[in-house]
PDB file of C-alpha atoms in Angstrom:
ATOM      1  CA  UNK A   1      29.773  -7.003  -7.623  1.00  0.00           C
ATOM      2  CA  UNK A   2      31.343  -3.852  -6.259  1.00  0.00           C
ATOM      3  CA  UNK A   3      29.554  -0.613  -6.651  1.00  0.00           C
ATOM      4  CA  UNK A   4      31.354   2.314  -7.941  1.00  0.00           C
ATOM      5  CA  UNK A   5      29.872   5.027  -5.680  1.00  0.00           C
ATOM      6  CA  UNK A   6      31.138   7.875  -7.832  1.00  0.00           C
ATOM      7  CA  UNK A   7      29.450   6.557 -10.847  1.00  0.00           C
ATOM      8  CA  UNK A   8      25.857   5.540  -9.491  1.00  0.00           C
ATOM      9  CA  UNK A   9      23.334   7.693  -7.891  1.00  0.00           C
ATOM     10  CA  UNK A  10      20.857   5.600  -6.173  1.00  0.00           C
ATOM     11  CA  UNK A  11      16.974   6.603  -5.631  1.00  0.00           C
ATOM     12  CA  UNK A  12      15.278   4.822  -3.082  1.00  0.00           C
ATOM     13  CA  UNK A  13      11.447   4.180  -2.997  1.00  0.00           C
ATOM     14  CA  UNK A  14       9.785   3.555   0.175  1.00  0.00           C
ATOM     15  CA  UNK A  15       6.275   3.330   1.130  1.00  0.00           C
ATOM     16  CA  UNK A  16       4.938   2.570   4.354  1.00  0.00           C
ATOM     17  CA  UNK A  17       6.904   2.745   7.637  1.00  0.00           C
ATOM     18  CA  UNK A  18       4.969   0.883  10.277  1.00  0.00           C
ATOM     19  CA  UNK A  19       6.729  -0.804  13.202  1.00  0.00           C
ATOM     20  CA  UNK A  20       4.174  -3.517  12.943  1.00  0.00           C
ATOM     21  CA  UNK A  21       1.988  -3.621   9.676  1.00  0.00           C
ATOM     22  CA  UNK A  22      -1.694  -3.256  10.221  1.00  0.00           C
ATOM     23  CA  UNK A  23      -3.637  -6.663   9.769  1.00  0.00           C
ATOM     24  CA  UNK A  24      -5.711  -5.184   6.732  1.00  0.00           C
ATOM     25  CA  UNK A  25      -2.495  -4.492   4.939  1.00  0.00           C
ATOM     26  CA  UNK A  26      -0.528  -7.412   5.695  1.00  0.00           C
ATOM     27  CA  UNK A  27      -0.388  -8.904   2.396  1.00  0.00           C
ATOM     28  CA  UNK A  28       1.680  -7.109  -0.571  1.00  0.00           C
ATOM     29  CA  UNK A  29       2.562  -3.905   1.336  1.00  0.00           C
ATOM     30  CA  UNK A  30       6.198  -2.731   0.933  1.00  0.00           C
ATOM     31  CA  UNK A  31       6.731  -1.557   4.402  1.00  0.00           C
ATOM     32  CA  UNK A  32       9.979  -0.703   6.045  1.00  0.00           C
ATOM     33  CA  UNK A  33      10.304  -0.617   9.807  1.00  0.00           C
ATOM     34  CA  UNK A  34      11.699   2.413  11.392  1.00  0.00           C
ATOM     35  CA  UNK A  35      14.941   0.636  12.670  1.00  0.00           C
ATOM     36  CA  UNK A  36      15.524  -0.936   9.287  1.00  0.00           C
ATOM     37  CA  UNK A  37      15.138   2.565   7.764  1.00  0.00           C
ATOM     38  CA  UNK A  38      17.744   4.006   9.929  1.00  0.00           C
ATOM     39  CA  UNK A  39      20.180   1.205   8.966  1.00  0.00           C
ATOM     40  CA  UNK A  40      19.580   1.875   5.425  1.00  0.00           C
ATOM     41  CA  UNK A  41      19.833   5.548   5.305  1.00  0.00           C
ATOM     42  CA  UNK A  42      22.847   5.520   7.682  1.00  0.00           C
ATOM     43  CA  UNK A  43      24.668   3.225   5.135  1.00  0.00           C
ATOM     44  CA  UNK A  44      23.594   5.299   2.293  1.00  0.00           C
ATOM     45  CA  UNK A  45      24.727   8.774   4.035  1.00  0.00           C
ATOM     46  CA  UNK A  46      28.406   7.356   4.706  1.00  0.00           C
ATOM     47  CA  UNK A  47      28.649   6.284   0.846  1.00  0.00           C
ATOM     48  CA  UNK A  48      26.912   9.397  -0.916  1.00  0.00           C
ATOM     49  CA  UNK A  49      26.030  12.899  -0.726  1.00  0.00           C
ATOM     50  CA  UNK A  50      22.322  12.832   0.168  1.00  0.00           C
ATOM     51  CA  UNK A  51      20.009  15.211  -1.911  1.00  0.00           C
ATOM     52  CA  UNK A  52      16.485  15.991  -2.894  1.00  0.00           C
ATOM     53  CA  UNK A  53      15.365  13.971  -5.742  1.00  0.00           C
ATOM     54  CA  UNK A  54      14.918  16.954  -7.983  1.00  0.00           C
ATOM     55  CA  UNK A  55      18.821  17.399  -8.204  1.00  0.00           C
ATOM     56  CA  UNK A  56      18.919  14.225 -10.360  1.00  0.00           C
ATOM     57  CA  UNK A  57      16.746  16.042 -13.013  1.00  0.00           C
ATOM     58  CA  UNK A  58      19.436  18.895 -13.436  1.00  0.00           C
ATOM     59  CA  UNK A  59      20.827  19.097 -17.124  1.00  0.00           C
ATOM     60  CA  UNK A  60      24.356  18.220 -15.729  1.00  0.00           C
ATOM     61  CA  UNK A  61      24.426  15.637 -13.122  1.00  0.00           C
ATOM     62  CA  UNK A  62      27.249  13.726 -11.656  1.00  0.00           C
ATOM     63  CA  UNK A  63      27.353  10.417  -9.736  1.00  0.00           C
ATOM     64  CA  UNK A  64      27.878  10.000  -6.050  1.00  0.00           C
ATOM     65  CA  UNK A  65      24.574  11.361  -4.802  1.00  0.00           C
ATOM     66  CA  UNK A  66      21.623   9.786  -3.414  1.00  0.00           C
ATOM     67  CA  UNK A  67      17.992  10.580  -2.897  1.00  0.00           C
ATOM     68  CA  UNK A  68      15.078   9.171  -0.859  1.00  0.00           C
ATOM     69  CA  UNK A  69      11.431   9.077  -1.852  1.00  0.00           C
ATOM     70  CA  UNK A  70       8.225   7.864  -0.321  1.00  0.00           C
ATOM     71  CA  UNK A  71       5.354   7.106  -2.401  1.00  0.00           C
ATOM     72  CA  UNK A  72       1.467   7.051  -1.703  1.00  0.00           C
ATOM     73  CA  UNK A  73       1.648   9.253   1.459  1.00  0.00           C
ATOM     74  CA  UNK A  74       1.117   6.731   4.079  1.00  0.00           C
ATOM     75  CA  UNK A  75       0.732   8.558   7.475  1.00  0.00           C
ATOM     76  CA  UNK A  76       3.322   6.243   9.018  1.00  0.00           C
ATOM     77  CA  UNK A  77       6.029   8.291   7.171  1.00  0.00           C
ATOM     78  CA  UNK A  78       5.382  11.306   9.094  1.00  0.00           C
ATOM     79  CA  UNK A  79       4.982   9.271  12.328  1.00  0.00           C
ATOM     80  CA  UNK A  80       7.798   6.948  12.172  1.00  0.00           C
ATOM     81  CA  UNK A  81      10.188   7.912   9.081  1.00  0.00           C
ATOM     82  CA  UNK A  82      10.341  11.447   9.598  1.00  0.00           C
ATOM     83  CA  UNK A  83      12.176  11.178  13.132  1.00  0.00           C
ATOM     84  CA  UNK A  84      14.717   8.911  11.402  1.00  0.00           C
ATOM     85  CA  UNK A  85      15.289  11.448   8.584  1.00  0.00           C
ATOM     86  CA  UNK A  86      15.722  14.349  10.932  1.00  0.00           C
ATOM     87  CA  UNK A  87      18.268  12.189  13.088  1.00  0.00           C
ATOM     88  CA  UNK A  88      20.263  11.704  10.088  1.00  0.00           C
ATOM     89  CA  UNK A  89      19.565  15.049   8.638  1.00  0.00           C
ATOM     90  CA  UNK A  90      18.411  13.570   5.169  1.00  0.00           C
ATOM     91  CA  UNK A  91      16.026  15.139   2.755  1.00  0.00           C
ATOM     92  CA  UNK A  92      13.180  13.224   1.239  1.00  0.00           C
ATOM     93  CA  UNK A  93      10.195  13.933  -1.260  1.00  0.00           C
ATOM     94  CA  UNK A  94       6.953  12.269  -0.485  1.00  0.00           C
ATOM     95  CA  UNK A  95       4.664  11.308  -3.629  1.00  0.00           C
ATOM     96  CA  UNK A  96       1.069  11.810  -2.764  1.00  0.00           C
ATOM     97  CA  UNK A  97      -2.282  10.953  -4.472  1.00  0.00           C
ATOM     98  CA  UNK A  98      -4.592  13.900  -3.871  1.00  0.00           C
ATOM     99  CA  UNK A  99      -7.639  11.561  -3.952  1.00  0.00           C
ATOM    100  CA  UNK A 100      -7.102  10.582  -0.351  1.00  0.00           C
ATOM    101  CA  UNK A 101      -7.712  14.291   0.673  1.00  0.00           C
ATOM    102  CA  UNK A 102     -11.214  13.613  -0.561  1.00  0.00           C
ATOM    103  CA  UNK A 103     -11.443  10.853   1.956  1.00  0.00           C
ATOM    104  CA  UNK A 104     -11.213   8.302  -0.536  1.00  0.00           C
ATOM    105  CA  UNK A 105      -9.568   4.905   0.427  1.00  0.00           C
ATOM    106  CA  UNK A 106      -6.544   4.132  -1.586  1.00  0.00           C
ATOM    107  CA  UNK A 107      -7.653   1.755  -4.049  1.00  0.00           C
ATOM    108  CA  UNK A 108      -4.450  -0.519  -3.762  1.00  0.00           C
ATOM    109  CA  UNK A 109      -5.319  -0.790  -0.172  1.00  0.00           C
ATOM    110  CA  UNK A 110      -8.701  -2.086  -0.979  1.00  0.00           C
ATOM    111  CA  UNK A 111      -7.089  -4.818  -3.037  1.00  0.00           C
ATOM    112  CA  UNK A 112      -4.646  -5.601   0.021  1.00  0.00           C
ATOM    113  CA  UNK A 113      -7.824  -5.999   2.172  1.00  0.00           C
ATOM    114  CA  UNK A 114      -9.686  -8.254  -0.243  1.00  0.00           C
ATOM    115  CA  UNK A 115      -6.592 -10.425  -0.190  1.00  0.00           C
ATOM    116  CA  UNK A 116      -5.753 -10.450   3.489  1.00  0.00           C
ATOM    117  CA  UNK A 117      -9.419 -11.188   4.244  1.00  0.00           C
ATOM    118  CA  UNK A 118      -9.724 -14.187   1.973  1.00  0.00           C
ATOM    119  CA  UNK A 119     -12.066 -12.368  -0.328  1.00  0.00           C
ATOM    120  CA  UNK A 120     -10.365 -12.970  -3.620  1.00  0.00           C
ATOM    121  CA  UNK A 121     -12.378 -15.598  -4.912  1.00  0.00           C
ATOM    122  CA  UNK A 122     -15.855 -13.836  -4.314  1.00  0.00           C
ATOM    123  CA  UNK A 123     -14.311 -10.663  -5.891  1.00  0.00           C
ATOM    124  CA  UNK A 124     -13.331 -12.486  -9.011  1.00  0.00           C
ATOM    125  CA  UNK A 125     -16.715 -14.002  -9.422  1.00  0.00           C
ATOM    126  CA  UNK A 126     -18.256 -10.560  -9.139  1.00  0.00           C
ATOM    127  CA  UNK A 127     -15.589  -9.200 -11.558  1.00  0.00           C
ATOM    128  CA  UNK A 128     -16.248 -12.180 -13.929  1.00  0.00           C
ATOM    129  CA  UNK A 129     -12.522 -12.856 -14.102  1.00  0.00           C
ATOM    130  CA  UNK A 130     -10.208 -15.608 -12.946  1.00  0.00           C
ATOM    131  CA  UNK A 131      -6.670 -15.885 -11.550  1.00  0.00           C
ATOM    132  CA  UNK A 132      -5.459 -17.069 -14.804  1.00  0.00           C
ATOM    133  CA  UNK A 133      -6.036 -13.543 -16.394  1.00  0.00           C
ATOM    134  CA  UNK A 134      -2.881 -12.572 -17.959  1.00  0.00           C
ATOM    135  CA  UNK A 135      -1.375 -15.499 -16.239  1.00  0.00           C
ATOM    136  CA  UNK A 136      -1.147 -13.308 -13.140  1.00  0.00           C
ATOM    137  CA  UNK A 137      -2.338 -13.309  -9.541  1.00  0.00           C
ATOM    138  CA  UNK A 138      -5.542 -11.331  -8.596  1.00  0.00           C
ATOM    139  CA  UNK A 139      -2.996  -8.619  -6.964  1.00  0.00           C
ATOM    140  CA  UNK A 140      -1.098  -8.292 -10.189  1.00  0.00           C
ATOM    141  CA  UNK A 141      -3.787  -8.357 -12.984  1.00  0.00           C
ATOM    142  CA  UNK A 142      -5.695  -5.699 -11.280  1.00  0.00           C
ATOM    143  CA  UNK A 143      -3.002  -3.466 -12.031  1.00  0.00           C
ATOM    144  CA  UNK A 144      -2.395  -4.592 -15.328  1.00  0.00           C
ATOM    145  CA  UNK A 145      -2.463  -1.886 -17.955  1.00  0.00           C
ATOM    146  CA  UNK A 146      -4.964  -4.028 -20.170  1.00  0.00           C
ATOM    147  CA  UNK A 147      -7.613  -3.399 -17.318  1.00  0.00           C
ATOM    148  CA  UNK A 148      -8.663   0.080 -16.907  1.00  0.00           C
ATOM    149  CA  UNK A 149      -7.801   1.272 -13.443  1.00  0.00           C
ATOM    150  CA  UNK A 150     -10.671   3.603 -12.898  1.00  0.00           C
ATOM    151  CA  UNK A 151     -13.220   1.057 -13.862  1.00  0.00           C
ATOM    152  CA  UNK A 152     -11.425  -1.531 -11.777  1.00  0.00           C
ATOM    153  CA  UNK A 153     -11.590   0.717  -8.564  1.00  0.00           C
ATOM    154  CA  UNK A 154     -15.203   1.374  -9.238  1.00  0.00           C
ATOM    155  CA  UNK A 155     -15.936  -2.300  -9.344  1.00  0.00           C
ATOM    156  CA  UNK A 156     -13.858  -3.094  -6.353  1.00  0.00           C
ATOM    157  CA  UNK A 157     -15.689  -0.408  -4.379  1.00  0.00           C
ATOM    158  CA  UNK A 158     -19.115  -1.754  -5.528  1.00  0.00           C
ATOM    159  CA  UNK A 159     -18.064  -5.400  -4.448  1.00  0.00           C
ATOM    160  CA  UNK A 160     -16.799  -4.148  -1.015  1.00  0.00           C
ATOM    161  CA  UNK A 161     -19.950  -2.239  -0.371  1.00  0.00           C
ATOM    162  CA  UNK A 162     -22.205  -5.136  -1.500  1.00  0.00           C
ATOM    163  CA  UNK A 163     -20.604  -7.436   0.955  1.00  0.00           C
ATOM    164  CA  UNK A 164     -20.724  -4.976   3.735  1.00  0.00           C
ATOM    165  CA  UNK A 165     -17.031  -4.021   4.042  1.00  0.00           C
ATOM    166  CA  UNK A 166     -16.581  -0.292   5.207  1.00  0.00           C
ATOM    167  CA  UNK A 167     -12.953   0.647   4.952  1.00  0.00           C
ATOM    168  CA  UNK A 168     -13.516   4.264   5.764  1.00  0.00           C
ATOM    169  CA  UNK A 169     -11.905   3.324   9.410  1.00  0.00           C
ATOM    170  CA  UNK A 170      -8.966   2.061   7.507  1.00  0.00           C
ATOM    171  CA  UNK A 171      -7.463   5.059   5.888  1.00  0.00           C
ATOM    172  CA  UNK A 172      -3.800   4.793   6.091  1.00  0.00           C
ATOM    173  CA  UNK A 173      -2.951   7.520   3.565  1.00  0.00           C
ATOM    174  CA  UNK A 174      -2.811  11.428   4.197  1.00  0.00           C
ATOM    175  CA  UNK A 175      -6.493  12.555   4.368  1.00  0.00           C
ATOM    176  CA  UNK A 176      -5.908  15.908   5.885  1.00  0.00           C
ATOM    177  CA  UNK A 177      -3.513  18.829   4.852  1.00  0.00           C
ATOM    178  CA  UNK A 178      -1.834  18.770   8.661  1.00  0.00           C
ATOM    179  CA  UNK A 179       0.168  16.048   6.987  1.00  0.00           C
ATOM    180  CA  UNK A 180       1.762  18.407   4.393  1.00  0.00           C
ATOM    181  CA  UNK A 181       4.318  19.966   6.486  1.00  0.00           C
ATOM    182  CA  UNK A 182       6.588  23.022   5.905  1.00  0.00           C
ATOM    183  CA  UNK A 183       9.592  21.331   7.114  1.00  0.00           C
ATOM    184  CA  UNK A 184      13.140  21.861   5.689  1.00  0.00           C
ATOM    185  CA  UNK A 185      13.822  18.142   4.939  1.00  0.00           C
ATOM    186  CA  UNK A 186      10.666  17.432   3.187  1.00  0.00           C
ATOM    187  CA  UNK A 187       9.238  18.084  -0.445  1.00  0.00           C
ATOM    188  CA  UNK A 188       5.954  16.770  -1.832  1.00  0.00           C
ATOM    189  CA  UNK A 189       5.498  15.522  -5.224  1.00  0.00           C
ATOM    190  CA  UNK A 190       2.866  14.440  -7.855  1.00  0.00           C
ATOM    191  CA  UNK A 191       2.046  10.735  -7.841  1.00  0.00           C
ATOM    192  CA  UNK A 192      -1.198  11.347  -9.782  1.00  0.00           C
ATOM    193  CA  UNK A 193      -4.780  11.986  -8.181  1.00  0.00           C
ATOM    194  CA  UNK A 194      -5.811   8.137  -7.790  1.00  0.00           C
ATOM    195  CA  UNK A 195      -2.664   6.139  -8.399  1.00  0.00           C
ATOM    196  CA  UNK A 196      -4.317   4.524 -11.369  1.00  0.00           C
ATOM    197  CA  UNK A 197      -2.206   2.754 -14.329  1.00  0.00           C
ATOM    198  CA  UNK A 198      -1.854   5.931 -16.467  1.00  0.00           C
ATOM    199  CA  UNK A 199      -1.367   3.736 -19.626  1.00  0.00           C
ATOM    200  CA  UNK A 200      -4.730   2.134 -19.123  1.00  0.00           C
ATOM    201  CA  UNK A 201      -6.554   5.435 -19.245  1.00  0.00           C
ATOM    202  CA  UNK A 202      -7.239   7.681 -22.157  1.00  0.00           C
ATOM    203  CA  UNK A 203      -5.223  11.007 -22.701  1.00  0.00           C
ATOM    204  CA  UNK A 204      -8.017  13.148 -21.204  1.00  0.00           C
ATOM    205  CA  UNK A 205      -8.292  10.961 -18.171  1.00  0.00           C
ATOM    206  CA  UNK A 206      -4.411  10.952 -17.715  1.00  0.00           C
ATOM    207  CA  UNK A 207      -4.215  14.748 -17.861  1.00  0.00           C
ATOM    208  CA  UNK A 208      -6.895  15.061 -15.194  1.00  0.00           C
ATOM    209  CA  UNK A 209      -4.910  12.545 -12.937  1.00  0.00           C
ATOM    210  CA  UNK A 210      -1.942  14.437 -13.111  1.00  0.00           C
ATOM    211  CA  UNK A 211      -3.262  18.057 -13.418  1.00  0.00           C
ATOM    212  CA  UNK A 212      -5.514  17.690 -10.253  1.00  0.00           C
ATOM    213  CA  UNK A 213      -2.568  16.661  -7.984  1.00  0.00           C
ATOM    214  CA  UNK A 214      -0.448  19.509  -9.443  1.00  0.00           C
ATOM    215  CA  UNK A 215      -3.276  21.895  -8.723  1.00  0.00           C
ATOM    216  CA  UNK A 216      -3.826  20.556  -5.296  1.00  0.00           C
ATOM    217  CA  UNK A 217      -0.115  20.683  -4.247  1.00  0.00           C
ATOM    218  CA  UNK A 218      -0.027  24.556  -5.708  1.00  0.00           C
ATOM    219  CA  UNK A 219      -2.885  25.435  -3.398  1.00  0.00           C
ATOM    220  CA  UNK A 220      -0.915  24.345  -0.466  1.00  0.00           C
ATOM    221  CA  UNK A 221       0.898  27.299   1.248  1.00  0.00           C
ATOM    222  CA  UNK A 222       4.410  27.046   2.551  1.00  0.00           C
ATOM    223  CA  UNK A 223       5.351  23.544   1.278  1.00  0.00           C
ATOM    224  CA  UNK A 224       8.387  22.530  -1.063  1.00  0.00           C
ATOM    225  CA  UNK A 225       7.026  20.982  -4.186  1.00  0.00           C
ATOM    226  CA  UNK A 226       8.934  18.675  -6.610  1.00  0.00           C
ATOM    227  CA  UNK A 227       9.180  19.195 -10.237  1.00  0.00           C
ATOM    228  CA  UNK A 228       9.720  15.512 -10.751  1.00  0.00           C
ATOM    229  CA  UNK A 229       6.669  13.061 -11.246  1.00  0.00           C
ATOM    230  CA  UNK A 230       6.531   9.898  -9.983  1.00  0.00           C
ATOM    231  CA  UNK A 231       4.794   7.217 -12.305  1.00  0.00           C
ATOM    232  CA  UNK A 232       2.199   4.955 -10.406  1.00  0.00           C
ATOM    233  CA  UNK A 233       3.801   1.492 -10.238  1.00  0.00           C
ATOM    234  CA  UNK A 234       6.756   2.707 -12.166  1.00  0.00           C
ATOM    235  CA  UNK A 235       7.314   0.203 -15.003  1.00  0.00           C
ATOM    236  CA  UNK A 236       7.584   1.291 -18.653  1.00  0.00           C
ATOM    237  CA  UNK A 237       4.193  -0.331 -19.521  1.00  0.00           C
ATOM    238  CA  UNK A 238       2.549   2.004 -16.884  1.00  0.00           C
ATOM    239  CA  UNK A 239       2.843   5.230 -18.915  1.00  0.00           C
ATOM    240  CA  UNK A 240       2.692   6.058 -22.593  1.00  0.00           C
ATOM    241  CA  UNK A 241       3.394   8.779 -24.931  1.00  0.00           C
ATOM    242  CA  UNK A 242       0.509  10.775 -23.772  1.00  0.00           C
ATOM    243  CA  UNK A 243       1.854  10.718 -20.084  1.00  0.00           C
ATOM    244  CA  UNK A 244       5.049  12.363 -21.532  1.00  0.00           C
ATOM    245  CA  UNK A 245       3.395  14.906 -23.540  1.00  0.00           C
ATOM    246  CA  UNK A 246       1.239  15.903 -20.680  1.00  0.00           C
ATOM    247  CA  UNK A 247       4.114  16.069 -18.258  1.00  0.00           C
ATOM    248  CA  UNK A 248       6.187  18.495 -20.555  1.00  0.00           C
ATOM    249  CA  UNK A 249       2.898  20.631 -20.946  1.00  0.00           C
ATOM    250  CA  UNK A 250       2.621  21.006 -17.230  1.00  0.00           C
ATOM    251  CA  UNK A 251       6.404  21.844 -16.845  1.00  0.00           C
ATOM    252  CA  UNK A 252       7.676  18.647 -15.221  1.00  0.00           C
ATOM    253  CA  UNK A 253      11.449  18.352 -15.327  1.00  0.00           C
ATOM    254  CA  UNK A 254      11.531  14.680 -14.678  1.00  0.00           C
ATOM    255  CA  UNK A 255      10.028  11.299 -14.476  1.00  0.00           C
ATOM    256  CA  UNK A 256      10.391   8.787 -11.882  1.00  0.00           C
ATOM    257  CA  UNK A 257      10.429   4.963 -12.500  1.00  0.00           C
ATOM    258  CA  UNK A 258      10.555   1.999 -10.068  1.00  0.00           C
ATOM    259  CA  UNK A 259      12.376  -0.665 -11.779  1.00  0.00           C
ATOM    260  CA  UNK A 260      15.064  -1.842  -9.347  1.00  0.00           C
ATOM    261  CA  UNK A 261      17.929  -0.057 -11.048  1.00  0.00           C
ATOM    262  CA  UNK A 262      20.459   2.366 -10.239  1.00  0.00           C
ATOM    263  CA  UNK A 263      21.030   5.744 -12.228  1.00  0.00           C
ATOM    264  CA  UNK A 264      24.258   5.312 -13.950  1.00  0.00           C
ATOM    265  CA  UNK A 265      24.096   6.269 -17.713  1.00  0.00           C
ATOM    266  CA  UNK A 266      21.653   9.307 -17.626  1.00  0.00           C
ATOM    267  CA  UNK A 267      18.875   8.917 -20.065  1.00  0.00           C
ATOM    268  CA  UNK A 268      15.872  11.113 -21.100  1.00  0.00           C
ATOM    269  CA  UNK A 269      13.211  12.131 -23.505  1.00  0.00           C
ATOM    270  CA  UNK A 270      14.419  15.354 -24.494  1.00  0.00           C
ATOM    271  CA  UNK A 271      14.208  17.877 -21.694  1.00  0.00           C
ATOM    272  CA  UNK A 272      12.362  15.295 -19.285  1.00  0.00           C
ATOM    273  CA  UNK A 273      14.864  13.383 -17.273  1.00  0.00           C
ATOM    274  CA  UNK A 274      14.100   9.731 -16.645  1.00  0.00           C
ATOM    275  CA  UNK A 275      15.223   8.753 -13.189  1.00  0.00           C
ATOM    276  CA  UNK A 276      15.354   4.971 -12.054  1.00  0.00           C
ATOM    277  CA  UNK A 277      14.397   3.962  -8.414  1.00  0.00           C
ATOM    278  CA  UNK A 278      14.482   0.784  -6.296  1.00  0.00           C
ATOM    279  CA  UNK A 279      12.500  -0.644  -3.474  1.00  0.00           C
ATOM    280  CA  UNK A 280      14.912  -1.483  -0.751  1.00  0.00           C
ATOM    281  CA  UNK A 281      14.076  -5.066   0.530  1.00  0.00           C
ATOM    282  CA  UNK A 282      15.950  -6.739   3.210  1.00  0.00           C
ATOM    283  CA  UNK A 283      18.111  -5.230   6.094  1.00  0.00           C
ATOM    284  CA  UNK A 284      21.398  -4.754   4.152  1.00  0.00           C
ATOM    285  CA  UNK A 285      21.545  -1.928   2.133  1.00  0.00           C
ATOM    286  CA  UNK A 286      24.874  -2.832   0.484  1.00  0.00           C
ATOM    287  CA  UNK A 287      23.292  -6.209  -0.704  1.00  0.00           C
ATOM    288  CA  UNK A 288      20.389  -4.128  -2.044  1.00  0.00           C
ATOM    289  CA  UNK A 289      22.498  -1.952  -4.014  1.00  0.00           C
ATOM    290  CA  UNK A 290      24.477  -4.824  -5.395  1.00  0.00           C
ATOM    291  CA  UNK A 291      21.440  -6.818  -6.372  1.00  0.00           C
ATOM    292  CA  UNK A 292      20.182  -3.685  -8.321  1.00  0.00           C
ATOM    293  CA  UNK A 293      23.512  -4.071 -10.560  1.00  0.00           C
ATOM    294  CA  UNK A 294      22.562  -7.668 -11.151  1.00  0.00           C
TER     295      UNK A 294
END
């Protein structure tokens, strides 16, 4: 299917950018090697005008633009992706979870560690759950909205501690403000404090998750801050009406999803723009874009 570049405005969501994935993350991590990232972005720049994602939240938006985002604040983005972005002069927005600055290990990296180290069966026994829960794998049901993410994270941490696994030496996400750069190509955005499934939380817990990262970013001098919020996990089921109410109350102008879709017909909830994203998989960006059209 041919893509009308004047009609669509793709927004990429990347995560890690390791040349080689660390062994403790080698299962289920969305990683794009720097050379592949360069190929992707070179193609996009030839086809679209590259902008910061906030431009897609403007009231009057045209097609023919594209934006780049990175979620979860992996250190490899600064080390390996930023040189690519600088070489091509392409702006990006890095969506962070402020809990990592409290020296907390990203809870989804704990899940990846359990999977890659063959600990799933023992962990499920500890959780008194089975892989048949929701007919999903361990990796998937641990992020299902019916399972409170905060409690799941707490139980996973207890399991790892009880079994003598210390992940503090395996912090791959931003854990120091030195990763928050005053750089003309970089903006930073709110991806919640802990990357929990918001719809699994109470309204008050959701507010704290969103507000804490908003306040954290506001306290960092000289950085560019996005007014668009990135929903953790990015599906419709991962947020609810409480999320929308909170985002409006806190002054956000847009909400980012991650559903392997392109932005064509603009949609929103009143004054909150709904912006679709896709995770590029594979080396050929033209095929990736075509796949998003079905």
